mmCIF file with all atom_site columns, C-alpha atoms in Angstrom:
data_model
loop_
_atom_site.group_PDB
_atom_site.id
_atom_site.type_symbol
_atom_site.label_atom_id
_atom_site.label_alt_id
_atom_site.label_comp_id
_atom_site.label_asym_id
_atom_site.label_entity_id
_atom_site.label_seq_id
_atom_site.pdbx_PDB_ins_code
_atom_site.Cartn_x
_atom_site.Cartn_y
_atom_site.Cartn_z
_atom_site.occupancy
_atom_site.B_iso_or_equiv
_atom_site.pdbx_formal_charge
_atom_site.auth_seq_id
_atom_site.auth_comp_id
_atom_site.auth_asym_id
_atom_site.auth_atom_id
_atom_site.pdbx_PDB_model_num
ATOM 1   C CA . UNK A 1 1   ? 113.461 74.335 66.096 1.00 96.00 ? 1   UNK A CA 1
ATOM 2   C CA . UNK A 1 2   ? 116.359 74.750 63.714 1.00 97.00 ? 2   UNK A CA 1
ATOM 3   C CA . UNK A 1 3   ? 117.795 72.019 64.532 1.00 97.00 ? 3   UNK A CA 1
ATOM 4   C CA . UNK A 1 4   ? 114.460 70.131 64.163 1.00 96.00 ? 4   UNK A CA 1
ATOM 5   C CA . UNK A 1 5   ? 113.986 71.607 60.776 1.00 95.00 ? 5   UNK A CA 1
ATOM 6   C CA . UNK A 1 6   ? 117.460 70.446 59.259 1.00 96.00 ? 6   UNK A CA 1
ATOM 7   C CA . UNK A 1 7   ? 117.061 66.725 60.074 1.00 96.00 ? 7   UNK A CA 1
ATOM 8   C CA . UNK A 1 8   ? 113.361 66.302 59.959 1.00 93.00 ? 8   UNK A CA 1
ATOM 9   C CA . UNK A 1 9   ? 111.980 68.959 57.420 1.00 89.00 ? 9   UNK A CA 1
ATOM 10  C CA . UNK A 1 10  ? 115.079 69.255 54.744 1.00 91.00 ? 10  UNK A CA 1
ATOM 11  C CA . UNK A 1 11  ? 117.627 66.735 54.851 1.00 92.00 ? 11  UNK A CA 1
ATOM 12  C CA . UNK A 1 12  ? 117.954 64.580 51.809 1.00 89.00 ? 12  UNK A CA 1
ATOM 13  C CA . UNK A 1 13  ? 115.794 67.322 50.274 1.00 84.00 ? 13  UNK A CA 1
ATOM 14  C CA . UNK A 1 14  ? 117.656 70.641 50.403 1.00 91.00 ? 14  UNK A CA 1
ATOM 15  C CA . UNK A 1 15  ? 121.147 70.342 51.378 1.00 94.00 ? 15  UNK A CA 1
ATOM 16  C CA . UNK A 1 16  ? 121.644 74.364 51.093 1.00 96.00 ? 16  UNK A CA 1
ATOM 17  C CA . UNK A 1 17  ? 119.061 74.401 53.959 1.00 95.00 ? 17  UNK A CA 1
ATOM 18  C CA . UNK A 1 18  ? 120.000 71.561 56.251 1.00 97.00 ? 18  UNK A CA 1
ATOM 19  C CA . UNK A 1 19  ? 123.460 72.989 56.386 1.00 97.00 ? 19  UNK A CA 1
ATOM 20  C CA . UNK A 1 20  ? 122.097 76.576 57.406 1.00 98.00 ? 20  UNK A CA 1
ATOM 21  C CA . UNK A 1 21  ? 119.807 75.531 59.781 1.00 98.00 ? 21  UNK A CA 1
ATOM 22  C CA . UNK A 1 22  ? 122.320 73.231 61.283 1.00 98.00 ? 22  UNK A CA 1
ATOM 23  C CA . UNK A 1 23  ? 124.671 76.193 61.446 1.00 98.00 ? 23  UNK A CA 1
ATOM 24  C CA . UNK A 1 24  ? 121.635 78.393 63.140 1.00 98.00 ? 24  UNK A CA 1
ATOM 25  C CA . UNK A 1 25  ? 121.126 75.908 65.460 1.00 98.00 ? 25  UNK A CA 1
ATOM 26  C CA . UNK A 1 26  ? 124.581 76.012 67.060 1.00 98.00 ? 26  UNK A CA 1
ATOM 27  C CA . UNK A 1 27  ? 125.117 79.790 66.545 1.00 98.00 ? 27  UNK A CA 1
ATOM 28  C CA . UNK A 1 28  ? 123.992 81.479 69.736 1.00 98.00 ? 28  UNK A CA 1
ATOM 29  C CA . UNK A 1 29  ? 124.432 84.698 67.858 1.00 98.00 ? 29  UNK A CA 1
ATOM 30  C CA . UNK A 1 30  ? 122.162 84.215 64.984 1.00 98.00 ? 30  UNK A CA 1
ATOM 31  C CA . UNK A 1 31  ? 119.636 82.576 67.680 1.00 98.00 ? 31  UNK A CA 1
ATOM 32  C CA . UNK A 1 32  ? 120.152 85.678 70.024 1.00 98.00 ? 32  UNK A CA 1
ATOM 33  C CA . UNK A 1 33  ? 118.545 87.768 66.873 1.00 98.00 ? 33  UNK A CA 1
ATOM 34  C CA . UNK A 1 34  ? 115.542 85.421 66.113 1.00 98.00 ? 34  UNK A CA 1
ATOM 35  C CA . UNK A 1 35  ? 114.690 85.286 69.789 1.00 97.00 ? 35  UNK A CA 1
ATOM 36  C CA . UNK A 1 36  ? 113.654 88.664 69.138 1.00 97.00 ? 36  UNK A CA 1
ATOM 37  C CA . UNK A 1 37  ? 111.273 88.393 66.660 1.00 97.00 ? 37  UNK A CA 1
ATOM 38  C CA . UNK A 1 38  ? 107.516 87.088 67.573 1.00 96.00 ? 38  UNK A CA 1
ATOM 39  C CA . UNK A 1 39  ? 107.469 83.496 68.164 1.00 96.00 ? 39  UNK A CA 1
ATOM 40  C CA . UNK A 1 40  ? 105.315 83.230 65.149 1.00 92.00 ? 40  UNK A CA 1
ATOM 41  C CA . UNK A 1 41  ? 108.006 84.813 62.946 1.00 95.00 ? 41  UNK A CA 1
ATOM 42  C CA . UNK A 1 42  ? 111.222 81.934 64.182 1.00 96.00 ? 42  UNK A CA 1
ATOM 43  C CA . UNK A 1 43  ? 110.326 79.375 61.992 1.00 95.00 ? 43  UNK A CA 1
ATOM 44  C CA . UNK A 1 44  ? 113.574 78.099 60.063 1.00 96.00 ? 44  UNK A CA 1
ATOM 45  C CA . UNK A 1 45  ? 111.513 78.201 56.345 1.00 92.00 ? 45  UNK A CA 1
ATOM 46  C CA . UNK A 1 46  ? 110.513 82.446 57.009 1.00 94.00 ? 46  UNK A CA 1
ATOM 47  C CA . UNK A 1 47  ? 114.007 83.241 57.611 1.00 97.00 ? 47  UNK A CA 1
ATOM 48  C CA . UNK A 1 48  ? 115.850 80.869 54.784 1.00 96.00 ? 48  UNK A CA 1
ATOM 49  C CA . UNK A 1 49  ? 113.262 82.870 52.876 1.00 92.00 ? 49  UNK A CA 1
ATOM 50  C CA . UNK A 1 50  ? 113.471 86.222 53.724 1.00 95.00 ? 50  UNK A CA 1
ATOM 51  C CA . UNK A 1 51  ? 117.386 86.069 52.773 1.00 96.00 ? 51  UNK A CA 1
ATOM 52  C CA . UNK A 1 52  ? 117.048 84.670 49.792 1.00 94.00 ? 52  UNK A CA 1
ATOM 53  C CA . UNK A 1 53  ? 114.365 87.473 48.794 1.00 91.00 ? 53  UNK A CA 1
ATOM 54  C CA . UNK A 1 54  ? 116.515 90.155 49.815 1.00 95.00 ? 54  UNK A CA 1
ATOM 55  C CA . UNK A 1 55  ? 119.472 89.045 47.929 1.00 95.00 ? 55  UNK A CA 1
ATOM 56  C CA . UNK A 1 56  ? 121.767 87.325 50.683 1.00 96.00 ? 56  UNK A CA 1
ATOM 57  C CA . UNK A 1 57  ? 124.249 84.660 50.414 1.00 96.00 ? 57  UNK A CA 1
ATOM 58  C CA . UNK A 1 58  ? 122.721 81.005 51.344 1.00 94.00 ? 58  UNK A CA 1
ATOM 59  C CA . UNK A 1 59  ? 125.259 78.369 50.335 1.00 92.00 ? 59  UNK A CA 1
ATOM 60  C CA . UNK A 1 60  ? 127.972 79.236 52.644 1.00 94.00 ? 60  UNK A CA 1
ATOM 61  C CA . UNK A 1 61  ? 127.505 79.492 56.192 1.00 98.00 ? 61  UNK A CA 1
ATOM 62  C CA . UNK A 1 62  ? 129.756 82.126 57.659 1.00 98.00 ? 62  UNK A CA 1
ATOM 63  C CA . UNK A 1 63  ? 128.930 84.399 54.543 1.00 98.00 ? 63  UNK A CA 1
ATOM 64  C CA . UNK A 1 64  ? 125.469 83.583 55.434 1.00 98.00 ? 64  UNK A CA 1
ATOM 65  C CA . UNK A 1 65  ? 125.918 84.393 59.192 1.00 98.00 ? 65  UNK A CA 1
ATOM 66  C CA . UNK A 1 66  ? 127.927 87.573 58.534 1.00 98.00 ? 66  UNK A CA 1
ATOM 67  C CA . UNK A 1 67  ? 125.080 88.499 56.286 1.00 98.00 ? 67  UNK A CA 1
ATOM 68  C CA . UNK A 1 68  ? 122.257 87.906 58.224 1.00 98.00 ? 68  UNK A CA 1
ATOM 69  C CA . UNK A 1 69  ? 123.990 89.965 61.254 1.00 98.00 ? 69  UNK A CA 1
ATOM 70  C CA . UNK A 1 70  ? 124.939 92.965 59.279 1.00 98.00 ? 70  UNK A CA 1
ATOM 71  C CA . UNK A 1 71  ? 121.137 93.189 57.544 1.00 98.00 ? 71  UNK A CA 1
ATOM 72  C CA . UNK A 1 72  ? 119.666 92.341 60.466 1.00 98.00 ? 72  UNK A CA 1
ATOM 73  C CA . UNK A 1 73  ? 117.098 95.311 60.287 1.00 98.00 ? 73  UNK A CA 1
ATOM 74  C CA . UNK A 1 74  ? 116.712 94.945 57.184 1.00 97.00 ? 74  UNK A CA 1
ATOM 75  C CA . UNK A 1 75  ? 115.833 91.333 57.824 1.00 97.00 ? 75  UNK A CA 1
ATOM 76  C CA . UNK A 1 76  ? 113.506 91.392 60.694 1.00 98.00 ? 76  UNK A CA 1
ATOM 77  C CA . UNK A 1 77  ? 111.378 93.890 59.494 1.00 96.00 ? 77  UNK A CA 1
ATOM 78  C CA . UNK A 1 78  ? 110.961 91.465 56.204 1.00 95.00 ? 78  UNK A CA 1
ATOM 79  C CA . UNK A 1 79  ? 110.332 88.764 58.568 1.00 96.00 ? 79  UNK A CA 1
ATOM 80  C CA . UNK A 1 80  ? 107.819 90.676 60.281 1.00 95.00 ? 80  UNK A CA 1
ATOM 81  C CA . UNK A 1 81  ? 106.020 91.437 57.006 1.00 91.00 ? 81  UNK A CA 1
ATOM 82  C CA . UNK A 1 82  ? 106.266 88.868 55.022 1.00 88.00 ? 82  UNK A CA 1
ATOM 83  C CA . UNK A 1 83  ? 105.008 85.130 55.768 1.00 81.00 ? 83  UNK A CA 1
ATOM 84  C CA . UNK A 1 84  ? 105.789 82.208 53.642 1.00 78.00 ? 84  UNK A CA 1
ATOM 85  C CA . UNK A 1 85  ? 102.916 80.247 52.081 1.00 67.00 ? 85  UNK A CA 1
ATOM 86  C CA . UNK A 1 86  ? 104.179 76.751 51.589 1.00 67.00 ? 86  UNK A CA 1
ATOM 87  C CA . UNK A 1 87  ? 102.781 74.348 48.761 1.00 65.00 ? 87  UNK A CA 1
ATOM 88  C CA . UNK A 1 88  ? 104.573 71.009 48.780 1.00 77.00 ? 88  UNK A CA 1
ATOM 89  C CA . UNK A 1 89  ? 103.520 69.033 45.732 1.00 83.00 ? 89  UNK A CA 1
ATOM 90  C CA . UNK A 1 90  ? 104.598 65.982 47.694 1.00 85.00 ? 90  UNK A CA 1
ATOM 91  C CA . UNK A 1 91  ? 101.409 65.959 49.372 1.00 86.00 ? 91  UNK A CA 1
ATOM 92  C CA . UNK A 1 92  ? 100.295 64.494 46.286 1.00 90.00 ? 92  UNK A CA 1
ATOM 93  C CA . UNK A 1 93  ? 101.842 61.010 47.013 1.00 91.00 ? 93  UNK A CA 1
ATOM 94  C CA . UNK A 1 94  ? 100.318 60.638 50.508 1.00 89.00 ? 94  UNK A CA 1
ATOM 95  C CA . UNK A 1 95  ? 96.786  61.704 48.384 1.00 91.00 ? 95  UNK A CA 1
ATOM 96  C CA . UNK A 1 96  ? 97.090  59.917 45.362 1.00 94.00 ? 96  UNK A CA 1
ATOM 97  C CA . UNK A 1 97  ? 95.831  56.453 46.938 1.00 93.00 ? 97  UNK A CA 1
ATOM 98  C CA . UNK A 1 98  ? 92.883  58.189 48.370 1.00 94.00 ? 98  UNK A CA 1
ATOM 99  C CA . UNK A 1 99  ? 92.459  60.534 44.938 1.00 95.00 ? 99  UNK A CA 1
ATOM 100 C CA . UNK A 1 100 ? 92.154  57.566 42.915 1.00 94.00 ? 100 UNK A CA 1
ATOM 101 C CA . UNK A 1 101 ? 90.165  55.373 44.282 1.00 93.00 ? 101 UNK A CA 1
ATOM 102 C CA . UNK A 1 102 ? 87.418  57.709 44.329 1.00 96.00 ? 102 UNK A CA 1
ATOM 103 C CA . UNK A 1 103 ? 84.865  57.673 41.498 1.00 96.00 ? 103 UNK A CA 1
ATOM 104 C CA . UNK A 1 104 ? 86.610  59.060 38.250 1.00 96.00 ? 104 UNK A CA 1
ATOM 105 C CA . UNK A 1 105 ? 86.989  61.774 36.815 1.00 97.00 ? 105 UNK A CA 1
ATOM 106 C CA . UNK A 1 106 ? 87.916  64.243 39.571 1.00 96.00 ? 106 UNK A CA 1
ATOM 107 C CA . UNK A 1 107 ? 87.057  67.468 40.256 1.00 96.00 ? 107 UNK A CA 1
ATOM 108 C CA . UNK A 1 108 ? 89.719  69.512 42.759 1.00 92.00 ? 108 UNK A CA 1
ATOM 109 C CA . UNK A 1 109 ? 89.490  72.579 44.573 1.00 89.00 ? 109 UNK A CA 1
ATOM 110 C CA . UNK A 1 110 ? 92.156  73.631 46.644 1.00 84.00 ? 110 UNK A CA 1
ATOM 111 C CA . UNK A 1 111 ? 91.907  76.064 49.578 1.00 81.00 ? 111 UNK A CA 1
ATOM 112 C CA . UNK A 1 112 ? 94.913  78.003 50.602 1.00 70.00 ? 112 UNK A CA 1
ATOM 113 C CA . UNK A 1 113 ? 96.891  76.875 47.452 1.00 54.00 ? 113 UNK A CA 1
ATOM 114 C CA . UNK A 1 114 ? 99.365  79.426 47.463 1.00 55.00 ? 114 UNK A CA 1
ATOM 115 C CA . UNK A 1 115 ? 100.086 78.381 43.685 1.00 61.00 ? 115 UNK A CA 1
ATOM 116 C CA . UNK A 1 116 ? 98.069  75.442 43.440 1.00 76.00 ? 116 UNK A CA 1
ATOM 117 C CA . UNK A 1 117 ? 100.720 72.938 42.865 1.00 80.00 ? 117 UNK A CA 1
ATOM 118 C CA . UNK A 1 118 ? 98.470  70.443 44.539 1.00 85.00 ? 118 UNK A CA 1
ATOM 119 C CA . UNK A 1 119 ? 95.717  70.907 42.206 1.00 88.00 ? 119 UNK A CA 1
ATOM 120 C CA . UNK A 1 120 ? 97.975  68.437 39.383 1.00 90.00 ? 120 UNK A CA 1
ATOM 121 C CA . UNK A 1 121 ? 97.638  64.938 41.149 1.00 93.00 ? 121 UNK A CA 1
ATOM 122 C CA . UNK A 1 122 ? 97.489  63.713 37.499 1.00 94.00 ? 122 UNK A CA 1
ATOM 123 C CA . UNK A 1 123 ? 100.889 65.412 35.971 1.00 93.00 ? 123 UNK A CA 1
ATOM 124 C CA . UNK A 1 124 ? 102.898 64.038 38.441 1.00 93.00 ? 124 UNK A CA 1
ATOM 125 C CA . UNK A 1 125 ? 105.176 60.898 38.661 1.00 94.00 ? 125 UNK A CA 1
ATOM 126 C CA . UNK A 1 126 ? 105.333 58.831 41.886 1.00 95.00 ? 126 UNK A CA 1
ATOM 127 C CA . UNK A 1 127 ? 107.303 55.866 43.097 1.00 94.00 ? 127 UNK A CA 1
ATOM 128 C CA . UNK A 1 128 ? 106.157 54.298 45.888 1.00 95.00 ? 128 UNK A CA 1
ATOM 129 C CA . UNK A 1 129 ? 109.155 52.504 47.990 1.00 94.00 ? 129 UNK A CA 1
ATOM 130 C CA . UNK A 1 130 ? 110.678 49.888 45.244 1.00 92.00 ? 130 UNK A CA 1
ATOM 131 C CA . UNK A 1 131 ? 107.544 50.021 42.654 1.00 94.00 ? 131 UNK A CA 1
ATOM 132 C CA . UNK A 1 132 ? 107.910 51.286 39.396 1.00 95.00 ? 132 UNK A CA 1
ATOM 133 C CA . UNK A 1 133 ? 107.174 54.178 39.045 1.00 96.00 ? 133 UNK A CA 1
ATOM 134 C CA . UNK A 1 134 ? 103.428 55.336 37.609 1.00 95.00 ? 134 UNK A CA 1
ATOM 135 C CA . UNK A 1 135 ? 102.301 58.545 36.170 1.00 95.00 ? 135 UNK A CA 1
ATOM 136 C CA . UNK A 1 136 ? 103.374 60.274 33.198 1.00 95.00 ? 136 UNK A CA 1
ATOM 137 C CA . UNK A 1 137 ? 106.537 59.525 31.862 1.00 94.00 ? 137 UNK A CA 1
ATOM 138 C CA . UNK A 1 138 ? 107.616 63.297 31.572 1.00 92.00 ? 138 UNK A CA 1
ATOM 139 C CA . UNK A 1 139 ? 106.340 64.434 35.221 1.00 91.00 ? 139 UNK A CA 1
ATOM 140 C CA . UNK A 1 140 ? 108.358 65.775 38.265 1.00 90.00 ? 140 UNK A CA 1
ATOM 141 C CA . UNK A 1 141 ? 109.328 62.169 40.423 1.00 91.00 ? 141 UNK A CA 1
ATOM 142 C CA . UNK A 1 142 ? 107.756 62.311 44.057 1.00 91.00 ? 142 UNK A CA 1
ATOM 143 C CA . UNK A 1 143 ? 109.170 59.297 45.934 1.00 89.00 ? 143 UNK A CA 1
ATOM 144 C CA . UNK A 1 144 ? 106.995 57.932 49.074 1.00 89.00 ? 144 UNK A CA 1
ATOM 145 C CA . UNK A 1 145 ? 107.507 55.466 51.826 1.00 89.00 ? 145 UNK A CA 1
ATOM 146 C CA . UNK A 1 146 ? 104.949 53.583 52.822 1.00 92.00 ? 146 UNK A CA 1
ATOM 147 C CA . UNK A 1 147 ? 104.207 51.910 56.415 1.00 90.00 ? 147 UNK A CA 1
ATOM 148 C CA . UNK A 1 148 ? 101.249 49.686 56.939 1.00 89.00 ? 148 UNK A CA 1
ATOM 149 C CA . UNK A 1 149 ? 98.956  48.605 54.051 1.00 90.00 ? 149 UNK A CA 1
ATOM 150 C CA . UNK A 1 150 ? 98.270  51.883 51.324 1.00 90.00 ? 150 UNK A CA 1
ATOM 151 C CA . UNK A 1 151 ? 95.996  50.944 48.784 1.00 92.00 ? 151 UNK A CA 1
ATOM 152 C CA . UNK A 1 152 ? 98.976  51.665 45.751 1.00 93.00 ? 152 UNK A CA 1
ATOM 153 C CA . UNK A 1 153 ? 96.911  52.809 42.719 1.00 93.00 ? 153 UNK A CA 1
ATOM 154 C CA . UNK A 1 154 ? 98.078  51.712 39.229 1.00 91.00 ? 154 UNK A CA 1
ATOM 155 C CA . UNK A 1 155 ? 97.759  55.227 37.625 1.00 92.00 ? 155 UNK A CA 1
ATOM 156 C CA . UNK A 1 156 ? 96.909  58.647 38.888 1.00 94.00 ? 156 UNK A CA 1
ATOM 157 C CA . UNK A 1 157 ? 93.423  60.133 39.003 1.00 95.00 ? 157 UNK A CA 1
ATOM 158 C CA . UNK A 1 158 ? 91.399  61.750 35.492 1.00 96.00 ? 158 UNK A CA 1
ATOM 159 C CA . UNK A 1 159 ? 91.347  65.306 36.509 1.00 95.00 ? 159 UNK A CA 1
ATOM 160 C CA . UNK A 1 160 ? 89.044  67.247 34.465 1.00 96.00 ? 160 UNK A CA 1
ATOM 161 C CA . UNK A 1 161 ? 88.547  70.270 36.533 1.00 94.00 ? 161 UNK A CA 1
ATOM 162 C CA . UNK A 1 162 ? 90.790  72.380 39.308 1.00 90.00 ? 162 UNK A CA 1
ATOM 163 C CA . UNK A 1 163 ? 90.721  75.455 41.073 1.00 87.00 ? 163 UNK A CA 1
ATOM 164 C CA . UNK A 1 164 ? 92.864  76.876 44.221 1.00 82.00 ? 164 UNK A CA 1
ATOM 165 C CA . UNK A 1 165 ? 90.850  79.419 46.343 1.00 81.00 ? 165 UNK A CA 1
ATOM 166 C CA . UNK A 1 166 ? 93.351  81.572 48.005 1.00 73.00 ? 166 UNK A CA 1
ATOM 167 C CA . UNK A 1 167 ? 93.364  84.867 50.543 1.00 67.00 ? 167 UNK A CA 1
ATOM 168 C CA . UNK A 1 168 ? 96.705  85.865 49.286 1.00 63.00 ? 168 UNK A CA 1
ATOM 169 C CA . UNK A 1 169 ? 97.155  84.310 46.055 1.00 61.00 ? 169 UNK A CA 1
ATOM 170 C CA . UNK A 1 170 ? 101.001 84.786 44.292 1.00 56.00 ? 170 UNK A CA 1
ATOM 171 C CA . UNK A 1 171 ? 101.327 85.927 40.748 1.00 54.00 ? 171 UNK A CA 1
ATOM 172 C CA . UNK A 1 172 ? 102.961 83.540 38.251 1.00 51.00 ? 172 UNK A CA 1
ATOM 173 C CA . UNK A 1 173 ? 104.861 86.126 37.002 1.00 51.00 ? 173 UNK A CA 1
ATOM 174 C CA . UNK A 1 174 ? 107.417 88.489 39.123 1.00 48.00 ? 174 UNK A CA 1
ATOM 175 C CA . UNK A 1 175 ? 105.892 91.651 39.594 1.00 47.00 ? 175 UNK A CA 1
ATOM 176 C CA . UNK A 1 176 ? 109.407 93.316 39.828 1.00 48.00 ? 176 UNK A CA 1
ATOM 177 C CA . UNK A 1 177 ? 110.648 92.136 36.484 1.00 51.00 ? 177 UNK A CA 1
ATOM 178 C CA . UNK A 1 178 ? 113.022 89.049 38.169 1.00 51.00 ? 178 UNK A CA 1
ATOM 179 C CA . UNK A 1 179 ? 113.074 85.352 36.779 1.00 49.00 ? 179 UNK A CA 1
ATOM 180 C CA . UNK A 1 180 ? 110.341 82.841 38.113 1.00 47.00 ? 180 UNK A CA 1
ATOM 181 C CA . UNK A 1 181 ? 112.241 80.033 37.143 1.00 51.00 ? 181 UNK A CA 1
ATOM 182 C CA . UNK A 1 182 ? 112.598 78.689 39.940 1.00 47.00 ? 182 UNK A CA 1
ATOM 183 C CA . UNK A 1 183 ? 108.327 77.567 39.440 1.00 46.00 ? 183 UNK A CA 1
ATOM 184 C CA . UNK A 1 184 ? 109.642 75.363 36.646 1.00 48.00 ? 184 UNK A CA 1
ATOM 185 C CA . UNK A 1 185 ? 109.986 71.768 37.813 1.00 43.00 ? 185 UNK A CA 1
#
């Protein structure tokens, strides 16, 4: 699953986290302590995350693995807890061709947004293989692939109204007092 993770999920995306799932995957210690947990509770993205939130080390490996092995209480009962709630805006690419081709404007309503990131089709910049790139000028660049024939729009959808209906919705702002910069693109 680690393994799995670091070259299909992160690689060429998060370097940090293909390198310490790669190390997870070949660490029969580390994969000795997530055995334990509920299968439910192993995936690679709930662990990565649960360090990170309680303060450990992620861009070395054996400072990492030391880490996780001397917290591990600590860090299974987060795990157990805590779940992750994953929003990747580059959904938006594989929806954009679909999003604007329907009758404009648009209005969106996400379910399960856990911040809704999806809900800004329009604020986004997207390059699809070689084309140039569409979408405002100033947006975050999501790059897609395409296979087959994908009806490439020439600008993103007129979004005039969005809302993201959520059972466990995250606050904006860190309810301990900590930085939430990493929300800025």
């Amino acid at each position: 699953m680690y393994r799995r993770f670091a070259e299909g999920e992160v690689r060429g995306r998060s370097a940090i986290y293909e390198g310490l799932a790669l190390g997870i995957s070949e660490d029969p210690g580390v994969l000795a302590l997530i055995d334990g947990l509920p299968v439910a509770r192993r995936q690679p993205n709930l662990l990565l995350a649960a360090v990170r939130f309680l303060g450990g080390p992620v861009e070395d490996y054996p400072a990492f693995r030391e880490w996780v092995t001397a917290h591990w209480p600590r860090l299974h009962t987060t795990m157990l807890e805590r779940r992750t709630q994953t929003n990747e805006p580059g959904r938006c690419a594989t929806l954009l061709p679909v999003l604007a081709g329907l009758p404009q404007p648009l209005a969106l309503i996400e379910v399960g947004a856990s911040a809704g990131l999806c809900l800004y089709p329009d604020r986004y910049r997207y390059r699809y293989d070689n084309l140039p790139p569409l979408g405002p000028a100033d947006g975050p660049l999501l790059a897609c692939r395409t296979a087959g024939p994908v009806p490439i729009p020439e600008r993103p959808p007129s979004v005039v109204w969005r809302a993201g209906v959520d059972l466990n919705p995250l606050a904006l702002t860190d309810p301990h007092g900590g930085s939430m910069e990493w929300l800025t693109p």
